[in-house]
Amino acid sequence: MRGQPGKNSSEPEVRQTRDKTLALDQDAQVFCDDVVQGLSQPQKQLACKYFYDKRGSKLFDEICRLDEYYPTRTETALLKTFGEEIAGLIGPGVCLIEYGCGSLVKTRLLIDALDYPSLFVPVDISEDHLLQSAKKLAEEYPDLDVQPQVADFTRALALPEKMKGNGAKCIGFFPGSTIGNFDHEAAVGFLQSVSETLGKGGGFLIGVDLKKDTDILVRAYDDAQGVTAAFNLNVIGRINRELGGDFDVSAFRHRAFYNRLEGRIEMYLVSLKKQTAHIQGHDFAFTEGETIHTENSYKYHIEEFGALAAKAGFATVKTWVDDNGLFSLHYLAASP
Ligand code: AVJ
């Protein structure tokens, strides 16, 4: 087996690595296949959804508290300031579906503002985290029916039976500018599937980060304390932990820059030297300076986002922006 000292072999030991071939469960095998596929491209890449293991989720929560990372506090302030107005547009007794559930801090703000929502369906890919947060929320809101759904919300959603035909208006909630992780085409596709899920009369409340001064943007993704760097580097640490890989995490560095032409922050891991990483019997060679693309975070002008939503059949009902023009909330009406 490669990577193991050849005890009973006369072959010379060229290089000792920590690479272990592990027996993988189904989820880990999907992760492994994605990693192998992504690292086999001319521009190596890893999907940003893999940032969020336990450690990555903790680091992301830390990012959200950084001075430089303005989106979280700005969006939270918008929800607080305009909660009543938003609730007025949404109306009473709705079924609320949250796409991707973080700490549910913003969710609580919205639920508190709403007039007795009847059902809350948080959808997330990370089962443990989702069930834990949903349980806590259900305890805090004993009158609210909480029905968590473990699913990858980038694919079509199968909603709980209860929601079908109970007549309640469906409202989607997608805070945090996670829409920024999709390129424009995928964003339209995602919005179309949301519109289908919500159905006629449905509404969608979505947070969207705005185009702004490049320095502000870059600082938000390359903070002085290096939390975002640790968050980015964690994805190769996760490959080591879960797939038995032997990435030398200290031989990579974080890079973030704003691609003005594409209107997006791009994040990379840069190899600091010529090196090879091994994962489940696959070898990935890096030249010095070679990169792994790990994330795109698209930024929008208000009208630009409105046009994108319109392509997916949504009509903008109202948009809210903070005084500094940093972040926006959009309430959209599904009109299939
Ligand atoms: C969770 C996608 C909204 O793009 O700002 C934060 C993720 N990456 N810092 C973002 C992220 C680096 C974040 N989203």
mmCIF file of N, CA and C in Angstrom, residues 20 22-25 27-29 31-32 50 52-55 234-245 279-280:
data_model
loop_
_atom_site.group_PDB
_atom_site.id
_atom_site.type_symbol
_atom_site.label_atom_id
_atom_site.label_comp_id
_atom_site.label_asym_id
_atom_site.label_seq_id
_atom_site.Cartn_x
_atom_site.Cartn_y
_atom_site.Cartn_z
ATOM 1 N N LYS A 20 -3.519 7.659 4.535
ATOM 2 C CA LYS A 20 -4.073 6.360 4.906
ATOM 3 C C LYS A 20 -5.248 6.093 3.984
ATOM 4 N N LEU A 22 -8.682 4.879 3.833
ATOM 5 C CA LEU A 22 -9.721 4.621 4.829
ATOM 6 C C LEU A 22 -10.926 3.969 4.165
ATOM 7 N N ALA A 23 -11.668 3.211 4.963
ATOM 8 C CA ALA A 23 -12.968 2.725 4.504
ATOM 9 C C ALA A 23 -13.949 3.870 4.734
ATOM 10 N N LEU A 24 -14.569 4.366 3.665
ATOM 11 C CA LEU A 24 -15.399 5.560 3.790
ATOM 12 C C LEU A 24 -16.880 5.209 3.810
ATOM 13 N N ASP A 25 -17.630 5.932 4.630
ATOM 14 C CA ASP A 25 -19.090 5.761 4.553
ATOM 15 C C ASP A 25 -19.597 6.541 3.335
ATOM 16 N N ASP A 27 -21.405 9.291 2.762
ATOM 17 C CA ASP A 27 -21.186 10.735 2.681
ATOM 18 C C ASP A 27 -19.721 11.057 2.419
ATOM 19 N N ALA A 28 -18.833 10.345 3.120
ATOM 20 C CA ALA A 28 -17.403 10.584 2.951
ATOM 21 C C ALA A 28 -16.963 10.204 1.535
ATOM 22 N N GLN A 29 -17.608 9.181 0.980
ATOM 23 C CA GLN A 29 -17.259 8.764 -0.387
ATOM 24 C C GLN A 29 -17.658 9.847 -1.395
ATOM 25 N N PHE A 31 -17.883 13.055 -0.699
ATOM 26 C CA PHE A 31 -16.886 14.103 -0.437
ATOM 27 C C PHE A 31 -15.588 13.754 -1.169
ATOM 28 N N CYS A 32 -15.134 12.518 -1.006
ATOM 29 C CA CYS A 32 -13.889 12.058 -1.627
ATOM 30 C C CYS A 32 -13.954 12.176 -3.154
ATOM 31 N N TYR A 50 -17.921 22.498 1.376
ATOM 32 C CA TYR A 50 -17.116 21.629 2.247
ATOM 33 C C TYR A 50 -16.353 22.390 3.336
ATOM 34 N N TYR A 52 -17.768 23.705 5.755
ATOM 35 C CA TYR A 52 -18.564 23.717 6.988
ATOM 36 C C TYR A 52 -18.638 22.385 7.722
ATOM 37 N N ASP A 53 -17.476 21.862 8.115
ATOM 38 C CA ASP A 53 -17.514 20.776 9.107
ATOM 39 C C ASP A 53 -17.618 21.470 10.462
ATOM 40 N N LYS A 54 -17.450 20.714 11.548
ATOM 41 C CA LYS A 54 -17.627 21.299 12.874
ATOM 42 C C LYS A 54 -16.675 22.494 13.085
ATOM 43 N N ARG A 55 -15.401 22.269 12.760
ATOM 44 C CA ARG A 55 -14.413 23.324 12.964
ATOM 45 C C ARG A 55 -14.689 24.495 12.030
ATOM 46 N N ASN A 234 -8.905 25.298 6.534
ATOM 47 C CA ASN A 234 -9.552 24.162 7.205
ATOM 48 C C ASN A 234 -10.072 23.112 6.219
ATOM 49 N N VAL A 235 -10.375 23.536 4.989
ATOM 50 C CA VAL A 235 -10.948 22.553 4.061
ATOM 51 C C VAL A 235 -9.933 21.463 3.722
ATOM 52 N N ILE A 236 -8.643 21.816 3.652
ATOM 53 C CA ILE A 236 -7.655 20.743 3.402
ATOM 54 C C ILE A 236 -7.365 19.965 4.693
ATOM 55 N N GLY A 237 -7.493 20.645 5.834
ATOM 56 C CA GLY A 237 -7.409 19.933 7.114
ATOM 57 C C GLY A 237 -8.519 18.888 7.223
ATOM 58 N N ARG A 238 -9.702 19.273 6.749
ATOM 59 C CA ARG A 238 -10.847 18.355 6.775
ATOM 60 C C ARG A 238 -10.585 17.133 5.883
ATOM 61 N N ILE A 239 -9.962 17.359 4.738
ATOM 62 C CA ILE A 239 -9.612 16.245 3.840
ATOM 63 C C ILE A 239 -8.663 15.287 4.571
ATOM 64 N N ASN A 240 -7.712 15.856 5.305
ATOM 65 C CA ASN A 240 -6.805 14.992 6.092
ATOM 66 C C ASN A 240 -7.580 14.195 7.127
ATOM 67 N N ARG A 241 -8.469 14.866 7.859
ATOM 68 C CA ARG A 241 -9.180 14.203 8.959
ATOM 69 C C ARG A 241 -10.170 13.160 8.461
ATOM 70 N N GLU A 242 -10.945 13.517 7.449
ATOM 71 C CA GLU A 242 -12.047 12.635 7.053
ATOM 72 C C GLU A 242 -11.693 11.659 5.944
ATOM 73 N N LEU A 243 -10.688 12.019 5.149
ATOM 74 C CA LEU A 243 -10.347 11.150 4.017
ATOM 75 C C LEU A 243 -8.938 10.573 4.153
ATOM 76 N N GLY A 244 -8.303 10.815 5.305
ATOM 77 C CA GLY A 244 -6.951 10.284 5.505
ATOM 78 C C GLY A 244 -5.908 10.909 4.595
ATOM 79 N N GLY A 245 -6.171 12.111 4.116
ATOM 80 C CA GLY A 245 -5.206 12.796 3.248
ATOM 81 C C GLY A 245 -3.981 13.252 4.025
ATOM 82 N N ILE A 279 -4.392 11.422 -1.366
ATOM 83 C CA ILE A 279 -5.727 11.195 -0.791
ATOM 84 C C ILE A 279 -6.285 9.890 -1.332
ATOM 85 N N GLN A 280 -6.494 8.938 -0.465
ATOM 86 C CA GLN A 280 -7.103 7.658 -0.836
ATOM 87 C C GLN A 280 -6.471 7.058 -2.098
#
